[in-house]
Tab-separated table of C-alpha atoms and ligand atoms in Angstrom:
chain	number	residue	atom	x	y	z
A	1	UNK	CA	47.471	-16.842	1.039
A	2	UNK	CA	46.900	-19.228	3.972
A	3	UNK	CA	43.667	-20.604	3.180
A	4	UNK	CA	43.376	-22.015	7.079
A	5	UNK	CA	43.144	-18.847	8.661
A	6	UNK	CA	40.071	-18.364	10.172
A	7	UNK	CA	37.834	-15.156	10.358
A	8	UNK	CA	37.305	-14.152	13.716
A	9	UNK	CA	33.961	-15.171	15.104
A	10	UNK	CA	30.541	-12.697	14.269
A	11	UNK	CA	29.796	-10.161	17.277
A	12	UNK	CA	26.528	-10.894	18.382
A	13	UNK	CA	25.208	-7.571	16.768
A	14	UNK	CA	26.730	-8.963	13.383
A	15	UNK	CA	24.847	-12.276	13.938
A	16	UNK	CA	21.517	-10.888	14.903
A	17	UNK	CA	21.859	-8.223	11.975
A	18	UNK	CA	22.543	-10.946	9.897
A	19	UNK	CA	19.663	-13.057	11.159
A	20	UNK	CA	17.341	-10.027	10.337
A	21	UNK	CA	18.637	-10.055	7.016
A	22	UNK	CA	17.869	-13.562	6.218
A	23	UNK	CA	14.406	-13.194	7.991
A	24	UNK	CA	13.183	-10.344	5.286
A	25	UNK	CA	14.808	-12.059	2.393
A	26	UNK	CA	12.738	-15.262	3.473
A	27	UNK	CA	9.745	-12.941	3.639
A	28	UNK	CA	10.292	-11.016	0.338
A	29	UNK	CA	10.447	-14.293	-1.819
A	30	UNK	CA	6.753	-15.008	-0.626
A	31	UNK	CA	5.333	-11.691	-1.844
A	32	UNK	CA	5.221	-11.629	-5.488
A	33	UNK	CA	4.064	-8.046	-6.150
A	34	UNK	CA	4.571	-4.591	-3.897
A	35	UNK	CA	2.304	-2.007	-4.533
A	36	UNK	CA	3.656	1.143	-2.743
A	37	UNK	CA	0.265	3.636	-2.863
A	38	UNK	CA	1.855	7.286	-3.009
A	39	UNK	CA	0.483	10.478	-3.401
A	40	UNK	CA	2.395	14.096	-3.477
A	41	UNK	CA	0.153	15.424	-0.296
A	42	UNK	CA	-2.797	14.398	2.031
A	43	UNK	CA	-6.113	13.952	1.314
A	44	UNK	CA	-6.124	13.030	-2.733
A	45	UNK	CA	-7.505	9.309	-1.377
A	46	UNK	CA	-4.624	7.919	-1.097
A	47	UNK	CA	-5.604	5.461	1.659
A	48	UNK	CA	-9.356	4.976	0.728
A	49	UNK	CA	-7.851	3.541	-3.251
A	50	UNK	CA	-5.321	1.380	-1.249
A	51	UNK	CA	-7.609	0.384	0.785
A	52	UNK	CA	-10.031	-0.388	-1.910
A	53	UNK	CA	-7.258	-1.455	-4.485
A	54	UNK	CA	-6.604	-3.993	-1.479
A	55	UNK	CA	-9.846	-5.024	-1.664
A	56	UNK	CA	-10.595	-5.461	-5.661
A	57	UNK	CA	-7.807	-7.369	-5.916
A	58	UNK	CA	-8.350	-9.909	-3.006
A	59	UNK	CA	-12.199	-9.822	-4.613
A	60	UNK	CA	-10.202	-11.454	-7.867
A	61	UNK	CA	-8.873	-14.410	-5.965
A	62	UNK	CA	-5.403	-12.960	-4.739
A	63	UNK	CA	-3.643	-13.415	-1.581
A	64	UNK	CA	-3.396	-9.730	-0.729
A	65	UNK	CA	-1.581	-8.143	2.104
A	66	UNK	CA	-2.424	-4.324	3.184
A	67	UNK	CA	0.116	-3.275	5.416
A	68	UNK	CA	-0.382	0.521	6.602
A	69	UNK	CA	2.930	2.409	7.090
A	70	UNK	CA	1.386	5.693	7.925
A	71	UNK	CA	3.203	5.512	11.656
A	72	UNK	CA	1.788	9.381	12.357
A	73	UNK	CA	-2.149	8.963	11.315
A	74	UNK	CA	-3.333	5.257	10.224
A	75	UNK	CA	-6.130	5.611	8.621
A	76	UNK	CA	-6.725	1.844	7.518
A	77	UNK	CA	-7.823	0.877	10.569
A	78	UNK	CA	-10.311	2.901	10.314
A	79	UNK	CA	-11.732	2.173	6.575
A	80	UNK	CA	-12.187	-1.397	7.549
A	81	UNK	CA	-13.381	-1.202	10.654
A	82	UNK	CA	-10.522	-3.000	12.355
A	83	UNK	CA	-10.153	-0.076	15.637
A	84	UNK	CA	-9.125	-1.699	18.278
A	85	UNK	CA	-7.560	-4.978	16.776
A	86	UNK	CA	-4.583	-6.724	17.880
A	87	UNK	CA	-2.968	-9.264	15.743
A	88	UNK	CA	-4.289	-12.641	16.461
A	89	UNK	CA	-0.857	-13.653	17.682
A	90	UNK	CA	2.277	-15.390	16.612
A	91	UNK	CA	3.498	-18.451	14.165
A	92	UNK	CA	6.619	-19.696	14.301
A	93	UNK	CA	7.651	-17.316	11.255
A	94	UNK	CA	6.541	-14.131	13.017
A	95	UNK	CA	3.654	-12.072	14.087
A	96	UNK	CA	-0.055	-13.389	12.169
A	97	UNK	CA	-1.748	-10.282	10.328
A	98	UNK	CA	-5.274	-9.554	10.682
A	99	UNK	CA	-7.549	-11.849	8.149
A	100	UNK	CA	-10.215	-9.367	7.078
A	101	UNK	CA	-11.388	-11.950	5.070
A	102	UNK	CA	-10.385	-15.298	3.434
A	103	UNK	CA	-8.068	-13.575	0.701
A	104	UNK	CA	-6.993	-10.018	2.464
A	105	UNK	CA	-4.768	-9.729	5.706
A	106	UNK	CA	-3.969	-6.837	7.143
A	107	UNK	CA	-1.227	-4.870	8.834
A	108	UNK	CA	-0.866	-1.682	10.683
A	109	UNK	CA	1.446	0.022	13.153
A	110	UNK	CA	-2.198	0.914	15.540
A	111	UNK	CA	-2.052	-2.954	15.752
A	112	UNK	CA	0.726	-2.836	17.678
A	113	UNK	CA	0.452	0.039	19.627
A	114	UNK	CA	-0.560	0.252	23.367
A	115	UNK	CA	-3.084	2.762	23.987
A	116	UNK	CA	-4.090	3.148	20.034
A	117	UNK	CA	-5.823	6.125	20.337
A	118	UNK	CA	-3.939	8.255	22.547
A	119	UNK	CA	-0.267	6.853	21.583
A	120	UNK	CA	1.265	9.875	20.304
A	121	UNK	CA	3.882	8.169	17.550
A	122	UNK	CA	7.470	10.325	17.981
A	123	UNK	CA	9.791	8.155	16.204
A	124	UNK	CA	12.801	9.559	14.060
A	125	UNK	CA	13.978	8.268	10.593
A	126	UNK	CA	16.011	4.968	12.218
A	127	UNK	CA	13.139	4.157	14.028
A	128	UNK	CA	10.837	4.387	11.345
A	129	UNK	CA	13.060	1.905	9.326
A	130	UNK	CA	13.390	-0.689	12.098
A	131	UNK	CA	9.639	-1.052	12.440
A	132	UNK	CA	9.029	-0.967	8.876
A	133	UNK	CA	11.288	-3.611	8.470
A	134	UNK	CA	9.664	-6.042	11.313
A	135	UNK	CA	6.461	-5.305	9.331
A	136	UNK	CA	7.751	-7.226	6.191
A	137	UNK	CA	10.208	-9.416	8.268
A	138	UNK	CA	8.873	-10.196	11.374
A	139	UNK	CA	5.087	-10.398	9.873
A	140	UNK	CA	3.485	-14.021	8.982
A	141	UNK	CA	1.878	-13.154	5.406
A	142	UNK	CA	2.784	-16.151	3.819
A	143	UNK	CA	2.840	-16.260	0.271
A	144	UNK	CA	0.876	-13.147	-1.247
A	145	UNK	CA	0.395	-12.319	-4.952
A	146	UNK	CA	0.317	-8.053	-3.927
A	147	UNK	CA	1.614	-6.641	-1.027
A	148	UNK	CA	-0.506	-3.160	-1.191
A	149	UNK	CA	1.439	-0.490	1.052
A	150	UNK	CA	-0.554	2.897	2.068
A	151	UNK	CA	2.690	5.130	2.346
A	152	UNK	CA	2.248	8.567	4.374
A	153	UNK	CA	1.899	11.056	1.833
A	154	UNK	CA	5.188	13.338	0.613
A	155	UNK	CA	8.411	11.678	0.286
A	156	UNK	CA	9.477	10.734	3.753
A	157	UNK	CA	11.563	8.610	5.786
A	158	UNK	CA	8.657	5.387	5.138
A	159	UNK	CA	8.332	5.389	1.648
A	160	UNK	CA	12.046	5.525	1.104
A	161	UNK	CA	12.439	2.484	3.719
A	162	UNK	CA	10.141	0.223	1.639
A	163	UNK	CA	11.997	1.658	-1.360
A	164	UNK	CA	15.479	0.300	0.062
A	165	UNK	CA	14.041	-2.974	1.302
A	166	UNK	CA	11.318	-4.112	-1.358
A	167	UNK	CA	12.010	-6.313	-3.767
A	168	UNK	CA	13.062	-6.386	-7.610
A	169	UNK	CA	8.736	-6.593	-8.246
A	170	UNK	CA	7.860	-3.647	-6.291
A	171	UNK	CA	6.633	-0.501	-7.708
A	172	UNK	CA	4.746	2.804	-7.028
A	173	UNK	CA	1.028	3.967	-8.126
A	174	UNK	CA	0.666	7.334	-7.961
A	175	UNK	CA	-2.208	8.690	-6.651
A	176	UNK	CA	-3.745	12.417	-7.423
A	177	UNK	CA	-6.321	14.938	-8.012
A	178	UNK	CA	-6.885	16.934	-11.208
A	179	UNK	CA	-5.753	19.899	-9.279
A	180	UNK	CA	-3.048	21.314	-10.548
A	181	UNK	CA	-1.836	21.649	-6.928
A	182	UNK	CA	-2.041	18.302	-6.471
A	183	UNK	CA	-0.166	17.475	-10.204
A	184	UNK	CA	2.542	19.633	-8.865
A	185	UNK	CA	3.327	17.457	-5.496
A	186	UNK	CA	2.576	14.448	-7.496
A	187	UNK	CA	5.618	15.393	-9.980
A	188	UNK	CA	7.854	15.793	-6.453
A	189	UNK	CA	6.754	12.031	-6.197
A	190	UNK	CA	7.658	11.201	-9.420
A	191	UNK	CA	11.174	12.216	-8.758
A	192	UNK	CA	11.311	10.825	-5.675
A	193	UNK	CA	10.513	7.246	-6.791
A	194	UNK	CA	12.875	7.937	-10.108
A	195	UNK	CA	15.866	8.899	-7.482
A	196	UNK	CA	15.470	5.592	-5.703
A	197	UNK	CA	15.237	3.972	-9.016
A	198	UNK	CA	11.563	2.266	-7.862
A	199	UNK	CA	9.571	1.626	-11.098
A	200	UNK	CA	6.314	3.841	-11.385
A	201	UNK	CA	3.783	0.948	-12.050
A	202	UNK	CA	1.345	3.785	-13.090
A	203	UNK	CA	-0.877	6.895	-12.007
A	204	UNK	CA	-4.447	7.264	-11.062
A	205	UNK	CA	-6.450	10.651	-10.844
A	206	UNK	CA	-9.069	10.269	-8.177
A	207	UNK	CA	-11.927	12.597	-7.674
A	208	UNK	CA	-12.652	12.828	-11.205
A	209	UNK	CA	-15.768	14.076	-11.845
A	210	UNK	CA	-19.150	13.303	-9.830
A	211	UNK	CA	-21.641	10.961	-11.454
A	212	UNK	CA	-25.081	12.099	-10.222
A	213	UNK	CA	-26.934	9.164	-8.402
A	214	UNK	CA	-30.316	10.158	-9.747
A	215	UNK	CA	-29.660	10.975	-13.432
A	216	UNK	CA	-25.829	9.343	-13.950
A	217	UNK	CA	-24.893	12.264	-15.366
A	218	UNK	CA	-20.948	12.735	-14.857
A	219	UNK	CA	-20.388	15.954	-14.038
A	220	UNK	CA	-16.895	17.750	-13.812
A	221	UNK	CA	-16.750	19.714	-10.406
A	222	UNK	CA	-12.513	20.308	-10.404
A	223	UNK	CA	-10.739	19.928	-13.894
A	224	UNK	CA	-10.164	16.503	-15.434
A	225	UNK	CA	-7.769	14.602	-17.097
A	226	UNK	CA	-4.624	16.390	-15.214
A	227	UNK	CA	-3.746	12.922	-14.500
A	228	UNK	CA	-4.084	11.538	-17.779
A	229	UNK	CA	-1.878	14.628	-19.224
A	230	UNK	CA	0.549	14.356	-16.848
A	231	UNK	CA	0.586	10.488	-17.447
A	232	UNK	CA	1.302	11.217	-21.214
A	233	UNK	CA	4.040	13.753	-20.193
A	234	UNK	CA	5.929	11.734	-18.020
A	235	UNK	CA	5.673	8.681	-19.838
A	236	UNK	CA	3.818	6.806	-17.237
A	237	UNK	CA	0.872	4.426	-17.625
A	238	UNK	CA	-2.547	5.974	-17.157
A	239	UNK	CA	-4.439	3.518	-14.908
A	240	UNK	CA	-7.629	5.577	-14.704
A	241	UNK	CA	-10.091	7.945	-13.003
A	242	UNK	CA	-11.997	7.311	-10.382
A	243	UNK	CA	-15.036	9.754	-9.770
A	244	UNK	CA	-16.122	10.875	-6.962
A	245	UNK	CA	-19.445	9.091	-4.990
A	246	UNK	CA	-20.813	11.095	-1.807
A	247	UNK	CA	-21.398	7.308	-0.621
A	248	UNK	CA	-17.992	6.604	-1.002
A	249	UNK	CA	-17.189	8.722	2.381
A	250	UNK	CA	-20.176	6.697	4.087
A	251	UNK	CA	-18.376	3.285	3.474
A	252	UNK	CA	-15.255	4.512	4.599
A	253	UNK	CA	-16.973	5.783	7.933
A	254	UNK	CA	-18.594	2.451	8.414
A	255	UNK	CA	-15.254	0.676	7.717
A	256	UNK	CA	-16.124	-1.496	4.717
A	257	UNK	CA	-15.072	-1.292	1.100
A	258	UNK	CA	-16.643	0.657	-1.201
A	259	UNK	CA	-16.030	-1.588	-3.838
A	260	UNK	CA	-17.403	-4.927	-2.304
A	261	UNK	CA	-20.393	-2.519	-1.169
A	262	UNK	CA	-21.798	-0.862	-4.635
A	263	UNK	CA	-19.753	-3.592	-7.166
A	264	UNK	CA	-21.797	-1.959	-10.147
A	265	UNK	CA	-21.404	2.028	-9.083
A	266	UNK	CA	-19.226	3.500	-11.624
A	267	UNK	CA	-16.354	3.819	-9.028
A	268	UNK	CA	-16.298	0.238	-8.800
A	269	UNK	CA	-15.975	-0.128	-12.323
A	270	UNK	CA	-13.245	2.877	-12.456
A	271	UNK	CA	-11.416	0.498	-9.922
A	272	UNK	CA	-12.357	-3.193	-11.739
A	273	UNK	CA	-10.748	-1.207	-14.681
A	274	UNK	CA	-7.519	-0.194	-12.904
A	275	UNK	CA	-6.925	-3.210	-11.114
A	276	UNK	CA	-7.306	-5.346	-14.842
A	277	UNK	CA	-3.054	-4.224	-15.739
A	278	UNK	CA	-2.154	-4.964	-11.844
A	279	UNK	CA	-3.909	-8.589	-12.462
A	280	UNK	CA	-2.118	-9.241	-15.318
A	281	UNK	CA	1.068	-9.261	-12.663
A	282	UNK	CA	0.267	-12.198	-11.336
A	283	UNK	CA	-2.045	-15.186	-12.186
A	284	UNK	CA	-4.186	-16.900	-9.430
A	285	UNK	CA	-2.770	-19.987	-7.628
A	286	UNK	CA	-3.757	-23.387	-7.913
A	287	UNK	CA	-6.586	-24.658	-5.016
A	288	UNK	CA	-4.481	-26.842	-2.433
A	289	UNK	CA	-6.288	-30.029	-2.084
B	1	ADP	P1	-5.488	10.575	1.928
B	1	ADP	O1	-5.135	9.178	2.328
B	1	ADP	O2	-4.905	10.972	0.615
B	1	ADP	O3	-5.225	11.593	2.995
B	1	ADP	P2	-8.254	9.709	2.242
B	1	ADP	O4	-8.217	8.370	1.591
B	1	ADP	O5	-8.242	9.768	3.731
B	1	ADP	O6	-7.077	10.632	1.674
B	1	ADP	O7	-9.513	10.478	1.630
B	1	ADP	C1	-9.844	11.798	2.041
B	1	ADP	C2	-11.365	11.934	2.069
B	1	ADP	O8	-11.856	11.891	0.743
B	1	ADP	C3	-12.077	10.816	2.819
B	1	ADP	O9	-13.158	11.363	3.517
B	1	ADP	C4	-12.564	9.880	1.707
B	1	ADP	O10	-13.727	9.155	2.089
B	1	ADP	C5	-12.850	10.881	0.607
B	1	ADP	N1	-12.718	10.310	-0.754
B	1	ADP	C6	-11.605	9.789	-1.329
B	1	ADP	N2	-11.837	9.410	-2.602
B	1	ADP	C7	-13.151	9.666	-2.848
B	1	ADP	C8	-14.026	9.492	-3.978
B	1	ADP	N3	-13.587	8.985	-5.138
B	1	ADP	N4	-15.334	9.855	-3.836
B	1	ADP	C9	-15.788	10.386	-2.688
B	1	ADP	N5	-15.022	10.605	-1.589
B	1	ADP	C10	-13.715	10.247	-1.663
């Protein structure tokens, strides 16, 4: 073989796809931990226990990102209060998330948007992929411990983008009701993430039970422990159940975290005791000096 032949010269698509390439593998070594947040259908909670998952974990001294991928209807926005936001600006790595606080930064497509609450969001599955991929590439998080991703809920063209891009350390939590509707989308889930070979980090049932604020009685308004069973069937690790607190809906209208607003409600504690296996991912960083 003539080792002195040259290979013709990259087109400039080649270089710039190539460049792109380089740009999220430079971003994925500085997130430790993905979290994808998935749920079989709508309205389980899916975004309000990202949202707050986002938030206990930043709470226990971890660089967290929340990056919101739900192009059609973000929601986290919303729960913190961010409406109307625009990213601070741009670094020389990329675009600079939002800093909800000291330890959390934040993502989300109505960030980037125009007109945020009229934008009507038409994009097909290509589309969807680019802009997923700027939002790990082309976004400034710097190094994070968790990377917590509210997916649209079903098993779409956005959770199968971050499947194909995220790294080795990302996985899925599952989240659902004890409905037995809801156990039978989650199980679509559960196949989903097994076909794309992304690791099911565990499964939470939300809207557990309802502890009564005046007596603390926990009573069981849907059937429980669906979650727990269908944990046990699949083989997946039960993370827990978190019940159900009318004041719950409150936070999430006034955009702040339930958790760092009632730390010792028992929905608090249902997520301090889910997010104790997720801490045990990662260890908290030396203080720079
Ligand atoms: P999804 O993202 O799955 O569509 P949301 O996070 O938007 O669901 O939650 C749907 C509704 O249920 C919201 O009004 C939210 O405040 C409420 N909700 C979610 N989890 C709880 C809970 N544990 N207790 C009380 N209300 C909850």
């Amino acid at each position: 073989m003539d080792r002195t032949t040259k290979k013709p010269p990259l087109s400039k698509e080649e270089l710039q796809d190539l460049r792109g390439e380089l740009m999220l593998a430079d971003s994925l070594v500085r997130i430790e931990n993905v979290l994808m947040v998935l749920s079989g259908k709508g309205g389980v909670g899916k975004s309000t226990v990202a949202v707050n998952l986002a938030a206990a974990l930043a709470a226990s001294d971890r660089n967290v990102g929340l990056l919101d991928i739900d192009i059609h209807g973000p929601s986290v926005p919303t729960l913190l209060k961010l409406d109307g936001a625009v990213s601070p600006g741009q670094s020389e790595r990329g675009m600079l998330p939002i800093a909800y606080n000291e330890k959390l930064k934040v993502m989300s497509i109505e960030f980037v948007l125009k007109d945020q609450a009229n934008e009507a969001v038409i994009w097909r599955g290509p589309m969807k992929h680019a802009m997923i991929r700027q939002f790990i590439a082309e976004v400034d998080w710097g190094d994070l411990d968790f990377l917590v991703v509210d997916a649209p809920p079903g098993t779409g063209d956005e959770p199968l983008s971050i499947c194909q891009m995220a790294p080795p350390r990302s996985m899925a939590i599952i989240v659902t009701t004890p409905q037995q509707v809801a156990l039978k989308d989650v199980r679509k889930s559960i196949r989903f993430c097994k076909a794309l070979e992304m690791p099911i980090f565990g499964i939470i049932e939300n809207m557990s039970g309802f502890i009564c604020s005046h007596c603390g009685t926990q009573h069981q308004l849907f059937k429980s422990g669906g979650g727990e069973k269908l944990a046990r069937e699949t083989g997946f690790r039960f993370l827990g159940r978190i019940p159900i607190d009318p004041r719950l809906v409150d936070s999430s209208d006034e955009g702040k975290p339930f958790v760092l607003e009632h730390p010792m409600s028992p929905t608090s504690k249902a997520f301090d005791e889910i997010i104790g296996p997720i801490l045990a991912l990662s260890t908290p960083k030396m203080k720079k000096h």
